[in-house]
Amino acid sequence: MQLGFLINTEKCIGCQSCEMACKNEFQTDAVVHWRRVYPVGEKNYPRPERIFMSIACNHCARPECLRVCPVQAYTKREDGIVVHNHDRCIGCRSCVMACPYRAPQYNPHYRKVEKCSLCYLRIDQGKKPACVDACSVGALQLIRLDKAAVPDTVDRMPGFPDPSITGPSVRFVPPVIGTQVRGN
Amino acid sequence: MDKKSVAGSGAIWEKLITRRTFLKGTAVAGAAAAVEGLLNFDFLWHLTPAARAGSNNNDNKYQVFLNVCPRNCYDTCSILSYVQDGVLKKVTGNPEQTFTRGHLCAKGYTYTRRVYSPDRIKYPMRQTGGRGSGKWQRINWDEAMDVIARKILELKKRYGSTLPICLDKYSGNFEIMHYGIEGMMSSIGYTTRALGTPCWPAGIDAQTFDMGTLYSSDPEAMVNARYLILWGVNPAWTSIHSMHFVYEARKRGAKLVVIDPVISQTASKADLYVQINPSTDGALALGMARYILDHNLYDRDYLQNHVIGWEQFAAYLRDRVTTGWASYKTGVPQEVIETLAREYATAKPALIWIGYGMQRHTNGGQNVRAIDALAAITGNIGKTGGGANYGQLETWGFNYHAMGFKAPAGSKGVSKPDGTVSDRFIDINNFGHDVLAAKDPPVKMLWIACRNPLSQDPEAGVVEKAFRSMELVVTVDQFMNRSAQLSDIVLPATTQFEDWGVNASYWHYWVGINQQAIKPLFEAKSDVQIAMALSRRLNQLAPGSCTYPVDGDMQDWLGKEFNAKTYQMLGIQDWRELLKGPRKARLPAASWSDGKFRTPSGKYELYSQEAQKFGHNPLPVYLDEEKAPEKYPYRLLTPHWKLGLHSQFQNLDWMMSTNPEPWLEIHPDLAAAKGIRDGDMVKVFNDLGWLIIKARVTATVPPGIMAAYEAWYRDVDYNVNYTVKATPADMGTKATGNPGIAFHDNFIDITRA
């Protein structure tokens, strides 16, 4: 089994509620962002737009963080969630450098790394992750990736690091840009 | 209470600096924590992130309270507050409320950082080194009330009235009992009041002339629209919960059209985005109306039964309006105008949501009237999924008991022709100027509450001059913002989690109780508590000088805000029933569905004699838009954005970490012509002022128009209103006492800084 995120860039309004709901749930320090909302970038589409993708830890099929950690602070649960053990972490930042997605982040306050846990304790209680719960337009969803391909989705977006390296457990609904009638 | 100097090396500024350094990540965390003690967020947790994950995810161990976000925002979210051992640990949306549906916005999710921010004003403080010196001395509430009461009594003695005392209060907290501060002012006599609203008055007047008042339909009913025009409104940033209903309408087959000068976040989601020249919205609406007239697409029955003035309006359209003219004015191709008109008039029901930015122009009111007219002539008003929706105040029928106190007997004020006496009203939208201009008696003392005029008013320099000319400036706030910095006394205000209250929305139909979830932080008080404390001191010094109660339980105060009508509307017998959860007002899903408009004629008035009385054309006509002068050829729009609300939220550490600095959106063509590259610092200026800001080169703005977003960034000298002149909008006087401000008729030039 592999849990992951479905990121619907067609629906996403870039409001950053998911990002702040994550901080609210875990009261993380200002310096770390377990989830971030990234602009995709105007140059990637034929028309100017404001398109975003909300990215946290992708709980990869082949997590580099887990592979490079010298103290086995990372484990991958049966449901695919990559869990970071803060007690084991020595703050060496190998994972910070290894992860293509900037998911593990160094917090100078604790001199250790921390990252998205996919709210596994909430999941164990049958709840949704805090970020998914916070999305008012349903643009962020929890999905299972162990089955067949998720229909109408893609595994990459402009600016999203090549998924072939670590097998990130995210899928995207690509954006749709309507007709624009612009002066000039 | 010990007097403790906090100037110079003392507590608050040093801590601010420490915190700032810490945020930059250059200080050793342990040292920062030791200095800050209670003033950092550690006491929320004392746990590592891993341990937090476990504890905060278990919702069973909390006491949960009902709160409401009281900000000046469409969404007015119902909040559930999770409290443990008296500490607010987190907030979520309340899923029972069907408009916000259990979600908050990015701002709402930062509330713990606001409540426990080390930057909060914690105690009454007095600025001893002059306004703006930053030399603050902690005083206790008794001392603060004593200084203020003595000044009030002295001014009253010197001038024979309390008119030299001026209140400027507006939308920082829209919870109903915050009107207690108006009540306190009324209790001491007749005072000078900043009257009006900076936000939406031109549009309110427009809707008042047309329909009798502003009364928009339940936004949840937007799902029934078959055609949806979001006209000059950007809910993806300013009303995110509305987007669910917009998307749902679309799922059910509606076409989503967004009309805006800027490719806004909402425009990026539209089926059809139409870029329009700013301030020409009325021309587009009138052009569409002409097409609808010429092609017999209007609703004859509706016009006959519910509308007056169709003949005159049709004559005006035939005489003065063509789609070609509309195209010339708006920059929208003629065929697009015709398509829009045809689609809008034939899709039933079709809904228009009229934004507030659109009416912040010298012709804003007329433009709103022209858009309203489209809804009226196509018979879309009174239909669920239709309407010309702008806002509503139907759910705001509280007693306003907290403000309902009379001046002491014998108080002198402004004598009116009818023999009554009143307060002296000055224009909230030209506040600095009016304060300085007030004579006989002059204004000598300011009381600022729920407001940050130095950050939000036009002509900030004039406002600053007004502040500096006072004998006493008192500001009630939670943060040391620009207005607080230029005050003599600051008083710490509670957040909504620290006090009781009741909130309604000007958009959705829900009303909710705001429970006290935690004790007030430090020495913070609510406005009613401040009013009572001041009344106590005034009456000690001069018995009978203030009629405000000196004591009272906050829940008793709250109960007095309700009446039979609000109970009936909410379907309850007692306000305490709201402790079970918020309630939705029992109103029809579509406003005006009974066809009984509140105009003098009882009908929708395309021809309004009331408008004529206020100096306007009785018909919705086009007033020419302001054009850029030669010297300042570009327009700077300063709309609202997603991570702040006016000068609130952006200062919080979580916001600063995700959005550390302001920026200016500038089109690639203009940027190239000016030699500006993405990321360059640029100077935006006109005769009034200037600001230096980072350029973001983007085609989401058209070439001649730039956009910068209002906010109060912590430790950044940034104010989007530095270049804004206090130019009045055309309307606002009837419903709100003063016209609005043409915030978006702001013309500037730009260079590399």
Coordinates of N, CA, C and O in Angstrom, one line a residue, chain A residues 9-17 19-21 23-31 33-34 42 48-52 84 86-87 108-111 114 117 119 121-122 125 127 132-137 176-184, chain B residues 22 28-29 42 44-45 47-50 52-54 56-57 59 89-91 101 103-106 109-110 112 236-237 240 243-244 247 262-265 268-275 333 642-643 653-655 657-658 665 698-700 703:
Chain A
T9 N -4.2 21.0 -9.7 CA -3.8 22.4 -10.0 C -4.9 23.1 -10.8 O -4.8 24.3 -10.8
E10 N -5.8 22.4 -11.3 CA -7.0 23.1 -11.9 C -7.8 23.8 -10.8 O -8.3 24.9 -11.0
K11 N -8.0 23.1 -9.7 CA -8.8 23.7 -8.7 C -8.1 24.6 -7.7 O -8.7 25.5 -7.2
C12 N -6.8 24.3 -7.6 CA -6.0 25.0 -6.5 C -6.0 26.5 -6.8 O -5.7 27.0 -7.9
I13 N -6.3 27.3 -5.8 CA -6.3 28.7 -5.9 C -5.1 29.4 -5.2 O -5.0 30.6 -5.0
G14 N -4.2 28.5 -4.8 CA -2.9 29.0 -4.2 C -3.1 29.8 -2.9 O -2.3 30.6 -2.5
C15 N -4.2 29.5 -2.2 CA -4.5 30.3 -1.0 C -3.6 30.0 0.2 O -3.7 30.8 1.2
Q16 N -2.9 28.9 0.1 CA -1.9 28.6 1.2 C -2.6 28.2 2.5 O -1.9 28.1 3.6
S17 N -3.9 27.9 2.5 CA -4.5 27.4 3.7 C -3.9 26.1 4.1 O -3.7 25.8 5.3
E19 N -0.8 25.1 3.7 CA 0.5 25.3 4.3 C 0.3 25.8 5.8 O 1.0 25.4 6.7
M20 N -0.6 26.7 6.0 CA -0.8 27.3 7.3 C -1.6 26.3 8.2 O -1.3 26.2 9.4
A21 N -2.4 25.5 7.6 CA -3.1 24.5 8.5 C -2.1 23.5 9.0 O -2.3 22.9 10.1
K23 N 1.0 24.2 9.7 CA 1.7 24.8 10.8 C 0.8 24.9 12.0 O 1.3 24.7 13.1
N24 N -0.5 25.1 11.8 CA -1.4 25.2 12.9 C -1.5 23.8 13.6 O -1.5 23.8 14.9
E25 N -1.6 22.8 12.9 CA -1.8 21.5 13.5 C -0.6 21.1 14.3 O -0.7 20.5 15.4
F26 N 0.6 21.4 13.8 CA 1.8 21.0 14.5 C 2.6 22.1 15.2 O 3.6 21.9 15.9
Q27 N 2.0 23.4 15.0 CA 2.6 24.5 15.6 C 4.1 24.6 15.4 O 5.0 24.7 16.3
T28 N 4.4 24.4 14.1 CA 5.8 24.4 13.7 C 6.5 25.8 13.8 O 5.7 26.8 13.7
D29 N 7.7 25.8 13.9 CA 8.4 27.1 14.0 C 8.3 27.8 12.6 O 8.2 27.2 11.6
A30 N 8.5 29.1 12.7 CA 8.4 29.9 11.5 C 9.4 29.5 10.4 O 9.1 29.6 9.2
V31 N 10.5 29.0 10.9 CA 11.6 28.8 9.9 C 11.4 27.5 9.1 O 12.1 27.3 8.1
H33 N 8.8 24.8 6.9 CA 7.6 24.7 6.1 C 7.4 23.3 5.7 O 8.0 22.9 4.7
W34 N 6.7 22.5 6.4 CA 6.5 21.1 6.0 C 5.8 21.0 4.7 O 6.0 20.1 3.9
E42 N 4.8 31.5 -14.7 CA 4.1 31.9 -15.9 C 4.6 31.4 -17.2 O 3.9 31.2 -18.2
P48 N -0.6 34.1 -19.5 CA -0.3 34.4 -18.1 C -1.4 33.9 -17.2 O -2.5 33.9 -17.5
E49 N -0.9 33.4 -16.0 CA -1.9 32.8 -15.1 C -1.3 32.8 -13.7 O -0.1 33.2 -13.5
R50 N -2.0 32.3 -12.8 CA -1.6 32.1 -11.4 C -1.9 30.7 -11.0 O -3.0 30.4 -10.6
I51 N -0.9 29.8 -11.3 CA -1.1 28.4 -11.1 C -0.1 27.9 -10.0 O 1.0 28.3 -10.0
F52 N -0.6 27.1 -9.1 CA 0.2 26.7 -8.0 C 0.2 25.2 -7.8 O -0.7 24.5 -8.2
H84 N 9.9 10.4 10.0 CA 11.2 10.8 10.5 C 11.1 10.8 12.0 O 10.2 11.3 12.6
H86 N 12.4 12.1 15.2 CA 13.1 13.3 15.7 C 14.1 12.9 16.8 O 15.2 13.5 16.9
D87 N 13.8 11.9 17.5 CA 14.8 11.5 18.6 C 16.1 10.9 18.1 O 17.1 11.1 18.6
P108 N 17.0 25.2 13.2 CA 18.2 25.5 14.0 C 17.7 25.6 15.5 O 18.6 25.4 16.4
H109 N 16.5 25.7 15.8 CA 16.0 25.8 17.2 C 16.3 24.4 17.9 O 16.7 24.4 19.0
Y110 N 16.1 23.3 17.2 CA 16.4 22.0 17.8 C 17.7 21.4 17.2 O 18.1 20.4 17.7
R111 N 18.3 22.1 16.2 CA 19.4 21.5 15.6 C 19.2 20.1 15.0 O 20.0 19.2 15.1
E114 N 13.2 18.1 10.5 CA 11.8 17.7 10.6 C 11.1 17.7 9.3 O 11.6 18.4 8.4
S117 N 4.7 14.4 8.2 CA 4.5 13.0 8.6 C 3.3 12.4 8.0 O 2.8 11.3 8.4
C119 N 0.6 13.2 8.6 CA -0.4 13.2 9.8 C -0.7 11.7 10.1 O -1.9 11.3 10.2
L121 N -0.7 9.9 12.6 CA -1.5 9.7 13.8 C -3.0 10.0 13.5 O -3.9 9.3 14.0
R122 N -3.2 11.0 12.7 CA -4.6 11.3 12.3 C -5.1 10.2 11.4 O -6.3 9.8 11.5
Q125 N -6.3 7.3 13.2 CA -7.6 7.6 13.8 C -8.7 7.7 12.8 O -9.8 8.1 13.1
K127 N -8.8 9.9 10.3 CA -9.0 11.3 9.9 C -8.1 11.6 8.7 O -7.2 10.9 8.4
V132 N -5.2 18.4 4.0 CA -6.3 18.0 3.1 C -7.6 18.5 3.7 O -8.5 19.0 3.0
D133 N -7.7 18.4 5.0 CA -8.9 18.8 5.7 C -9.1 20.3 5.5 O -10.2 20.8 5.6
A134 N -8.0 21.1 5.4 CA -8.1 22.5 5.3 C -8.5 23.0 3.9 O -8.9 24.2 3.8
C135 N -8.3 22.2 2.9 CA -8.5 22.7 1.5 C -10.0 23.0 1.3 O -10.8 22.0 1.2
S136 N -10.4 24.2 1.0 CA -11.8 24.5 0.9 C -12.3 24.3 -0.5 O -13.5 24.3 -0.8
V137 N -11.4 24.0 -1.5 CA -11.9 23.7 -2.8 C -11.6 22.3 -3.3 O -11.8 21.9 -4.4
V176 N -6.1 23.9 -16.2 CA -6.8 24.3 -17.4 C -6.9 25.8 -17.4 O -7.3 26.4 -16.4
I177 N -6.5 26.4 -18.5 CA -6.6 27.8 -18.6 C -7.7 28.2 -19.6 O -7.6 27.7 -20.7
G178 N -8.6 28.9 -19.2 CA -9.8 29.3 -20.0 C -9.4 30.3 -21.1 O -8.2 30.7 -21.2
T179 N -10.4 30.8 -21.7 CA -10.2 31.8 -22.7 C -9.9 33.2 -22.0 O -10.5 33.5 -21.0
Q180 N -8.9 33.8 -22.5 CA -8.5 35.2 -22.0 C -8.7 36.2 -23.1 O -8.1 36.1 -24.1
V181 N -9.5 37.2 -22.8 CA -9.6 38.3 -23.7 C -8.9 39.5 -23.1 O -9.3 40.0 -22.1
R182 N -7.7 39.8 -23.7 CA -6.9 40.8 -23.1 C -6.6 41.9 -24.0 O -6.5 41.7 -25.2
G183 N -6.6 43.1 -23.5 CA -6.2 44.2 -24.3 C -4.7 44.1 -24.6 O -4.0 43.3 -24.0
N184 N -4.2 44.8 -25.6 CA -2.8 44.8 -26.0 C -2.3 43.4 -26.3 O -1.6 42.8 -25.6
Chain B
F22 N 16.4 36.1 15.8 CA 16.1 34.7 15.9 C 15.5 34.2 14.6 O 15.9 33.2 14.0
V28 N 21.7 31.9 18.3 CA 21.6 30.6 18.9 C 20.2 30.4 19.5 O 19.8 31.3 20.3
A29 N 19.6 29.4 19.1 CA 18.2 29.3 19.6 C 18.0 29.3 21.1 O 17.1 29.9 21.6
D42 N 7.4 28.8 22.8 CA 7.7 27.5 23.4 C 6.7 27.0 24.4 O 6.4 25.9 24.5
L44 N 3.7 27.1 24.2 CA 2.6 26.4 23.6 C 3.0 24.9 23.6 O 2.1 24.1 23.6
W45 N 4.2 24.6 23.5 CA 4.6 23.3 23.3 C 5.6 22.6 24.3 O 5.3 21.6 24.9
L47 N 7.7 20.8 23.5 CA 7.7 19.4 23.0 C 8.5 19.5 21.7 O 8.5 20.5 21.0
T48 N 9.2 18.4 21.3 CA 9.8 18.4 20.1 C 8.8 18.2 19.0 O 7.6 17.8 19.3
P49 N 9.1 18.5 17.7 CA 8.1 18.3 16.7 C 7.5 16.9 16.6 O 6.4 16.7 16.4
A50 N 8.3 15.9 16.9 CA 7.8 14.5 16.9 C 6.8 14.3 18.0 O 5.7 13.8 17.7
R52 N 5.0 16.6 19.4 CA 3.9 17.5 19.0 C 2.9 16.7 18.1 O 1.7 16.8 18.3
A53 N 3.6 16.0 17.2 CA 2.8 15.3 16.2 C 1.8 14.4 16.9 O 0.6 14.3 16.6
G54 N 2.3 13.7 18.0 CA 1.4 12.8 18.7 C 0.4 13.6 19.5 O -0.8 13.3 19.4
N56 N -0.8 16.8 19.4 CA -1.8 17.7 18.8 C -2.7 17.0 17.9 O -3.8 17.5 17.5
N57 N -2.4 15.8 17.5 CA -3.3 15.0 16.7 C -4.4 14.3 17.4 O -5.3 13.8 16.8
D59 N -7.5 14.8 19.2 CA -8.4 15.9 19.5 C -9.3 15.7 20.8 O -10.0 16.6 21.2
K89 N -4.3 25.8 21.6 CA -3.3 25.0 21.0 C -3.4 25.0 19.5 O -2.5 24.8 18.8
K90 N -4.7 25.1 19.0 CA -4.8 25.2 17.5 C -6.3 25.6 17.2 O -7.1 25.6 18.1
V91 N -6.5 25.9 16.0 CA -7.9 26.2 15.6 C -8.2 25.4 14.3 O -7.4 25.1 13.6
R101 N -17.8 25.6 5.9 CA -17.7 24.2 5.8 C -16.5 23.6 6.5 O -15.8 22.6 5.9
H103 N -13.6 24.8 7.1 CA -12.2 25.3 6.6 C -12.0 26.7 7.1 O -12.9 27.5 7.1
L104 N -10.8 27.0 7.4 CA -10.4 28.4 7.6 C -9.5 28.8 6.4 O -9.3 28.1 5.4
C105 N -9.0 30.0 6.4 CA -8.0 30.4 5.4 C -6.6 30.5 6.0 O -6.4 30.2 7.1
A106 N -5.7 30.8 5.1 CA -4.3 30.9 5.6 C -4.2 31.8 6.8 O -3.5 31.6 7.8
Y109 N -5.6 30.2 10.1 CA -4.8 29.2 10.7 C -3.6 29.7 11.4 O -2.9 29.0 12.0
T110 N -3.4 31.0 11.3 CA -2.2 31.6 12.1 C -2.6 32.2 13.4 O -1.8 32.8 14.1
T112 N -3.0 31.2 16.4 CA -2.2 31.0 17.7 C -1.0 31.9 17.7 O -0.5 32.4 18.7
A236 N -10.9 34.1 -4.9 CA -9.8 33.2 -4.7 C -8.8 33.7 -3.6 O -8.1 32.9 -3.0
W237 N -8.8 35.0 -3.5 CA -7.9 35.6 -2.4 C -8.7 36.2 -1.3 O -8.3 36.2 -0.2
I240 N -12.3 32.9 0.1 CA -11.9 31.6 -0.5 C -13.1 30.6 -0.4 O -13.2 29.7 -1.2
M243 N -15.4 30.1 -3.3 CA -14.9 29.4 -4.5 C -15.5 28.0 -4.6 O -15.7 27.5 -5.7
H244 N -15.8 27.4 -3.4 CA -16.4 26.1 -3.5 C -17.8 26.2 -4.2 O -18.1 25.3 -5.0
Y247 N -17.3 26.9 -7.9 CA -16.9 25.6 -8.6 C -18.1 24.7 -8.7 O -18.3 24.0 -9.7
V262 N -7.0 43.1 -14.0 CA -5.8 42.2 -13.7 C -6.3 40.8 -13.8 O -7.4 40.4 -13.5
I263 N -5.3 40.0 -14.3 CA -5.6 38.5 -14.4 C -5.4 38.0 -12.9 O -4.3 37.6 -12.5
S264 N -6.5 38.1 -12.2 CA -6.4 37.8 -10.8 C -6.4 36.3 -10.6 O -6.5 35.6 -11.5
Q265 N -6.2 35.9 -9.3 CA -6.2 34.5 -9.0 C -7.5 33.9 -9.5 O -7.6 32.8 -10.1
S268 N -7.7 33.5 -13.3 CA -7.0 32.3 -13.7 C -7.9 31.1 -13.8 O -7.5 30.1 -14.4
K269 N -9.0 31.1 -13.1 CA -9.8 29.9 -13.0 C -11.1 30.1 -13.9 O -11.9 29.2 -13.9
A270 N -11.2 31.2 -14.6 CA -12.4 31.4 -15.3 C -12.4 30.7 -16.7 O -11.4 30.4 -17.3
D271 N -13.7 30.4 -17.1 CA -13.9 29.9 -18.5 C -13.6 31.0 -19.4 O -13.0 30.8 -20.5
L272 N -14.0 32.2 -19.1 CA -13.7 33.4 -19.9 C -13.3 34.5 -19.0 O -14.0 34.9 -18.1
Y273 N -12.1 35.0 -19.3 CA -11.6 36.2 -18.6 C -11.6 37.4 -19.5 O -11.2 37.2 -20.7
V274 N -12.2 38.4 -19.0 CA -12.3 39.7 -19.9 C -11.5 40.8 -19.2 O -11.8 41.2 -18.1
Q275 N -10.4 41.2 -19.8 CA -9.6 42.3 -19.3 C -10.3 43.6 -19.6 O -10.6 43.9 -20.8
P333 N -13.2 44.0 -27.0 CA -13.7 43.9 -28.3 C -15.2 43.9 -28.4 O -15.8 43.2 -27.6
K642 N -4.2 37.7 -0.2 CA -4.6 36.5 0.5 C -4.0 36.4 1.9 O -4.6 35.8 2.7
L643 N -2.8 36.9 2.1 CA -2.2 36.6 3.4 C -2.3 37.7 4.4 O -1.7 37.7 5.5
D653 N 4.8 36.0 12.5 CA 6.0 35.3 12.1 C 5.8 34.3 11.0 O 6.6 34.1 10.0
W654 N 4.7 33.5 11.0 CA 4.4 32.5 10.0 C 4.2 33.2 8.6 O 4.6 32.7 7.6
M655 N 3.6 34.4 8.6 CA 3.3 35.1 7.4 C 4.7 35.7 6.8 O 5.0 35.6 5.7
S657 N 7.5 34.6 7.3 CA 8.4 33.5 6.8 C 8.0 33.0 5.5 O 8.8 32.6 4.7
T658 N 6.7 33.1 5.2 CA 6.3 32.6 3.8 C 6.2 33.7 2.8 O 6.3 33.5 1.6
E665 N 3.7 44.3 -9.0 CA 3.5 43.5 -10.3 C 3.5 44.5 -11.4 O 2.8 45.5 -11.4
T698 N 5.4 40.5 -14.6 CA 4.4 39.5 -14.9 C 3.4 40.1 -15.8 O 3.0 41.3 -15.7
A699 N 2.9 39.2 -16.7 CA 1.8 39.7 -17.6 C 0.4 39.5 -17.0 O -0.6 39.7 -17.7
T700 N 0.4 39.2 -15.7 CA -1.0 39.2 -15.1 C -1.5 40.6 -15.0 O -2.7 40.8 -14.7
P703 N -0.1 46.4 -19.5 CA 1.1 47.2 -19.5 C 1.1 48.6 -18.7 O 2.0 48.9 -18.1

